[in-house]
Tab-separated table of N, CA, C and O in Angstrom:
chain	number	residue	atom	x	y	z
A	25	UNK	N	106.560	85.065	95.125
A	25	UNK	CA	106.345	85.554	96.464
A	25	UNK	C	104.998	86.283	96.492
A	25	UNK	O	104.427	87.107	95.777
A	26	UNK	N	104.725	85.597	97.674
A	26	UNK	CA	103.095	86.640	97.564
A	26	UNK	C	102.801	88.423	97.892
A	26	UNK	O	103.499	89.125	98.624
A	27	UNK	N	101.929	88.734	97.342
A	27	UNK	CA	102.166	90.140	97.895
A	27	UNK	C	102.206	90.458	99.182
A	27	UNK	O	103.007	91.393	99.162
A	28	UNK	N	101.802	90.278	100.584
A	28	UNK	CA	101.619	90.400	101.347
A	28	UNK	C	103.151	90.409	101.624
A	28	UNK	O	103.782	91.466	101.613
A	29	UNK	N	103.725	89.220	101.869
A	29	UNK	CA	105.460	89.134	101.693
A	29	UNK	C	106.543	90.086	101.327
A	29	UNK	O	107.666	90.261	101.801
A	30	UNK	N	105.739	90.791	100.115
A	30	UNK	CA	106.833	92.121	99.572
A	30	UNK	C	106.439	92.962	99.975
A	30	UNK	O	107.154	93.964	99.960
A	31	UNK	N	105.035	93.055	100.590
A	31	UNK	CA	104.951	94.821	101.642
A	31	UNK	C	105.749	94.535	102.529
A	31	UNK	O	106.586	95.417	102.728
A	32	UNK	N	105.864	93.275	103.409
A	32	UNK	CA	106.384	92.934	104.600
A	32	UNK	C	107.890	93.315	104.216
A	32	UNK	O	108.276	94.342	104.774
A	33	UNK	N	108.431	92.951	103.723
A	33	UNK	CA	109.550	92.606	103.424
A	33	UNK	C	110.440	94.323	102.589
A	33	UNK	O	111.591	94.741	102.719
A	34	UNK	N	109.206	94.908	101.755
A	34	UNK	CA	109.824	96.596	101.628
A	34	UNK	C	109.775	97.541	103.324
A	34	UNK	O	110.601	98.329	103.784
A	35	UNK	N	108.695	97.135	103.803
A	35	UNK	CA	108.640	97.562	105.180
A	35	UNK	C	109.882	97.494	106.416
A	35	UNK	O	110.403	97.941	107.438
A	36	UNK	N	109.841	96.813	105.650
A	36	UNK	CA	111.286	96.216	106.872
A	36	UNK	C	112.729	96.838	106.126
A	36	UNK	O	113.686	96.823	106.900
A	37	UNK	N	112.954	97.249	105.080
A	37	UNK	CA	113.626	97.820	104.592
A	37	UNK	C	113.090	99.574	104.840
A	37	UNK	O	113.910	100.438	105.148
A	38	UNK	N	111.864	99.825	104.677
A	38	UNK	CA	111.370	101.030	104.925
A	38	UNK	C	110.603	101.403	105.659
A	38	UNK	O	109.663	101.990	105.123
A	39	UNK	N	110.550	101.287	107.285
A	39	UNK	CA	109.415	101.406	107.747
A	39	UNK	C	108.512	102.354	107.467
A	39	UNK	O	107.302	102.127	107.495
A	40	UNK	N	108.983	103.406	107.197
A	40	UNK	CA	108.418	104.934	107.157
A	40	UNK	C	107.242	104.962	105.759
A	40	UNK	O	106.426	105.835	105.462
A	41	UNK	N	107.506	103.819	105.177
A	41	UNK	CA	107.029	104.365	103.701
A	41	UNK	C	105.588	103.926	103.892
A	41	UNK	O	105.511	102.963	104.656
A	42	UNK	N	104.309	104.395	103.372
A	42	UNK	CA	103.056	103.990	103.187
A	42	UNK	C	102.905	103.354	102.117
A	42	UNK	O	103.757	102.883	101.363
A	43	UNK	N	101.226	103.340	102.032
A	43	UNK	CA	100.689	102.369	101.037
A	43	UNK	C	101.442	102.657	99.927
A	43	UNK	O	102.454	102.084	99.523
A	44	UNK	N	100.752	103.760	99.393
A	44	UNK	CA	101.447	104.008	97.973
A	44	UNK	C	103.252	104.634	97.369
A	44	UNK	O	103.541	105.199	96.314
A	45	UNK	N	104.200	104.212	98.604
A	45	UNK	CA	105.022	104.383	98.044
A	45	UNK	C	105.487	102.629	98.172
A	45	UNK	O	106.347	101.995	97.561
A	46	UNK	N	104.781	102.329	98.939
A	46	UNK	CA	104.615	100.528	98.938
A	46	UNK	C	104.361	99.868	98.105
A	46	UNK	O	104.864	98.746	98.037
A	47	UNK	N	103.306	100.425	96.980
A	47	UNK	CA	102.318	100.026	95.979
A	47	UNK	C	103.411	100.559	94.499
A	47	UNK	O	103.228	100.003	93.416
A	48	UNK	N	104.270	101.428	94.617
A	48	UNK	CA	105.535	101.791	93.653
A	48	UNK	C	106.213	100.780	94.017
A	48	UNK	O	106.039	99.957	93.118
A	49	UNK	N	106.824	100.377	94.725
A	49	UNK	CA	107.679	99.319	95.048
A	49	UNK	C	107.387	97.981	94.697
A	49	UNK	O	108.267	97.160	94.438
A	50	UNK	N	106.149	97.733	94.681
A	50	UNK	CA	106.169	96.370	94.630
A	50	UNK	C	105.477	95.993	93.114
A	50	UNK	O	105.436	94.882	92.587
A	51	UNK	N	104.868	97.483	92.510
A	51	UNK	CA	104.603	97.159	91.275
A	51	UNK	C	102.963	96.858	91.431
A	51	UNK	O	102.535	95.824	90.918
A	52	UNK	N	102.078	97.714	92.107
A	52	UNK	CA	100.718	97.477	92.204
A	52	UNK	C	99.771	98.404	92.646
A	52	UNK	O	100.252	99.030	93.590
A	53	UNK	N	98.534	98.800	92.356
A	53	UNK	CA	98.177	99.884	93.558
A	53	UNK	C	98.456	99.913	94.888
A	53	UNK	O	99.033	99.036	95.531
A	54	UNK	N	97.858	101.363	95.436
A	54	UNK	CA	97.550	101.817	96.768
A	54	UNK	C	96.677	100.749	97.593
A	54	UNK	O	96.817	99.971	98.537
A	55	UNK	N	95.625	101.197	96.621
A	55	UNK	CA	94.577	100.184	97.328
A	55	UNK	C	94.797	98.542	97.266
A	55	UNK	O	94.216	97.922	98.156
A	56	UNK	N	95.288	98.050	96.661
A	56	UNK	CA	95.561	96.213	96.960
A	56	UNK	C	96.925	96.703	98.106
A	56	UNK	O	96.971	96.045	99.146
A	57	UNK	N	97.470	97.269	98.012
A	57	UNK	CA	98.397	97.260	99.136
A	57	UNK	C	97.197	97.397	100.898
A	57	UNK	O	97.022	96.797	101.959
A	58	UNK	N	96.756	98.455	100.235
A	58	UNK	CA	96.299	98.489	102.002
A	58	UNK	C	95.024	97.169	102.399
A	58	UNK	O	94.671	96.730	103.494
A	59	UNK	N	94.659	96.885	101.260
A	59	UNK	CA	93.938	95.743	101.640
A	59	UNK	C	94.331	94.519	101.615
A	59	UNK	O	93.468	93.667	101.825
A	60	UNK	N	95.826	94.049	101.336
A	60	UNK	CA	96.496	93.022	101.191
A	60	UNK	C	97.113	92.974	102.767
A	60	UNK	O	97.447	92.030	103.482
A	61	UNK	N	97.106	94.555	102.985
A	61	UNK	CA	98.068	94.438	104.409
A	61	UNK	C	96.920	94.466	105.710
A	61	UNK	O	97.251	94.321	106.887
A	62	UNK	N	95.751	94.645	105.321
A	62	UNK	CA	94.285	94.835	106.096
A	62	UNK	C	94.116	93.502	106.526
A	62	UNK	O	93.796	93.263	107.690
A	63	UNK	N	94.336	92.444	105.536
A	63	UNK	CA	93.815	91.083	105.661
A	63	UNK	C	94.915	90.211	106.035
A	63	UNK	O	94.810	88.991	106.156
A	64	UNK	N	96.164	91.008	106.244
A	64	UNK	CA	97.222	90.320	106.471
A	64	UNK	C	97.874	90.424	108.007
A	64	UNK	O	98.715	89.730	108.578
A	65	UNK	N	97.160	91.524	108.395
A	65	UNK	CA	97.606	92.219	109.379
A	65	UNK	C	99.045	93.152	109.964
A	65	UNK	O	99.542	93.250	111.086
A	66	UNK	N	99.493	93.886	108.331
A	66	UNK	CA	101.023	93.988	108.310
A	66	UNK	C	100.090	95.608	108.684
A	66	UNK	O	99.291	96.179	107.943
A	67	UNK	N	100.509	95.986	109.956
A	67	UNK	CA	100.994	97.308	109.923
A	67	UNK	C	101.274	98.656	109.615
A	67	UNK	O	102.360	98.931	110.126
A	68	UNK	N	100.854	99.513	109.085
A	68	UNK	CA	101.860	100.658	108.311
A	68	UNK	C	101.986	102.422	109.728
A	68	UNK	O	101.152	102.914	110.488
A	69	UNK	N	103.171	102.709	109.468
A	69	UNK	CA	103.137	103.687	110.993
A	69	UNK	C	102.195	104.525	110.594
A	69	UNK	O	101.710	104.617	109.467
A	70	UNK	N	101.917	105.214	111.672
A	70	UNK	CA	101.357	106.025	111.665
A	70	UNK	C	102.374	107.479	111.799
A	70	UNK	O	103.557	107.540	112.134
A	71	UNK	N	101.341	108.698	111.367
A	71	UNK	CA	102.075	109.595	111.314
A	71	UNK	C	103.074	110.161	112.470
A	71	UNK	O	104.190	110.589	112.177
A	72	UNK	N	102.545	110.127	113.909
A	72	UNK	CA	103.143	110.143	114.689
A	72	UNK	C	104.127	109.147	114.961
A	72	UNK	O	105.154	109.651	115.416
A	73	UNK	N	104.160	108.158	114.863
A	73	UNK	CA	105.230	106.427	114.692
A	73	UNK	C	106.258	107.457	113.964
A	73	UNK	O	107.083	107.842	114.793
A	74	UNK	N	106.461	107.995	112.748
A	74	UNK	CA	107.050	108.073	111.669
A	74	UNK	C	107.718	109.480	111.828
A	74	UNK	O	108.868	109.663	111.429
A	75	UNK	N	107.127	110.273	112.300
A	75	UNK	CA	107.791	111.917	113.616
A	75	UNK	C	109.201	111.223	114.594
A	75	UNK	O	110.418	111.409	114.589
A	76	UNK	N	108.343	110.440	115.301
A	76	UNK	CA	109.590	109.844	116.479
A	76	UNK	C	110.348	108.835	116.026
A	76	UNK	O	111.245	108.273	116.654
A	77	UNK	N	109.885	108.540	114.620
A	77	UNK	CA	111.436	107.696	114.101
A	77	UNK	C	112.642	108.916	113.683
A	77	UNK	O	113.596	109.419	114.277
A	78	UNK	N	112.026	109.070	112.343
A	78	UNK	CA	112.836	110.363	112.039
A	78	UNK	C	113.601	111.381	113.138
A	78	UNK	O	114.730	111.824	112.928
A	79	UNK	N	112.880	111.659	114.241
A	79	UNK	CA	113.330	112.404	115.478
A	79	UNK	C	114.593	111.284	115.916
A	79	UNK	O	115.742	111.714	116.020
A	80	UNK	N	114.358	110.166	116.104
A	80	UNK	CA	115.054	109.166	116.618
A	80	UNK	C	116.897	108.903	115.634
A	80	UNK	O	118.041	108.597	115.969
A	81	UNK	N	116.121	109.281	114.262
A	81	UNK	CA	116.904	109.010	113.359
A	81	UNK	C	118.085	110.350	113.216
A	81	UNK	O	119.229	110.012	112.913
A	82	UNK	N	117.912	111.271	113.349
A	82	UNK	CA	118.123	112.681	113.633
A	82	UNK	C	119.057	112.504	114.428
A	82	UNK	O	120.103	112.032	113.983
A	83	UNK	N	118.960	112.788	115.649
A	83	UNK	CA	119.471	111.970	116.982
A	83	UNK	C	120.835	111.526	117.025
A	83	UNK	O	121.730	111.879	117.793
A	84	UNK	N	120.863	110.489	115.843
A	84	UNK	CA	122.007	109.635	116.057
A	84	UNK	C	122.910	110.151	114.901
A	84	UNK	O	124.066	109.790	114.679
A	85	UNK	N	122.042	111.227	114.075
A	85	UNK	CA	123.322	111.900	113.299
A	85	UNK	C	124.605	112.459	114.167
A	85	UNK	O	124.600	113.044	115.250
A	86	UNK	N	125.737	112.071	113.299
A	86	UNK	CA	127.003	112.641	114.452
A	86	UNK	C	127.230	114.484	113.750
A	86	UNK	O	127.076	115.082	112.685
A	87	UNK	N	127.644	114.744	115.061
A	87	UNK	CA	127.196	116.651	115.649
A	87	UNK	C	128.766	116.888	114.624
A	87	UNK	O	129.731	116.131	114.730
A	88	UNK	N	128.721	118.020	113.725
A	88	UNK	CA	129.857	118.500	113.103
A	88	UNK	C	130.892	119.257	114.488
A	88	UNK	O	131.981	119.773	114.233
């Protein structure tokens, strides 16, 4: 599988995660991650994206 494929594909399992916890995952640097995903056009959130997930995620915890 190509790399581009396993950012895609940890992403979608993790949206939240960046390059380099991307680049642990798949077994490669930071940098070939963000330039694999530069030329690939995959995405990574941004910090604010990643506030209103978590907020989102929060949310749907059920209230004790």
């Amino acid at each position: 599988m190509k790399l581009h494929h396993r950012i895609k594909k940890a992403l979608e399992a993790h949206p939240h995660w960046g390059p380099s916890r991307v680049a642990e995952h798949v077994g490669t640097s930071a940098r070939s991650v963000s330039v694999t995903a530069s030329r690939n056009g995959v995405k990574f959130m941004s910090t604010r994206q990643i506030e209103d997930w978590a907020d989102g995620e929060i949310l749907r915890l059920p209230e004790d």
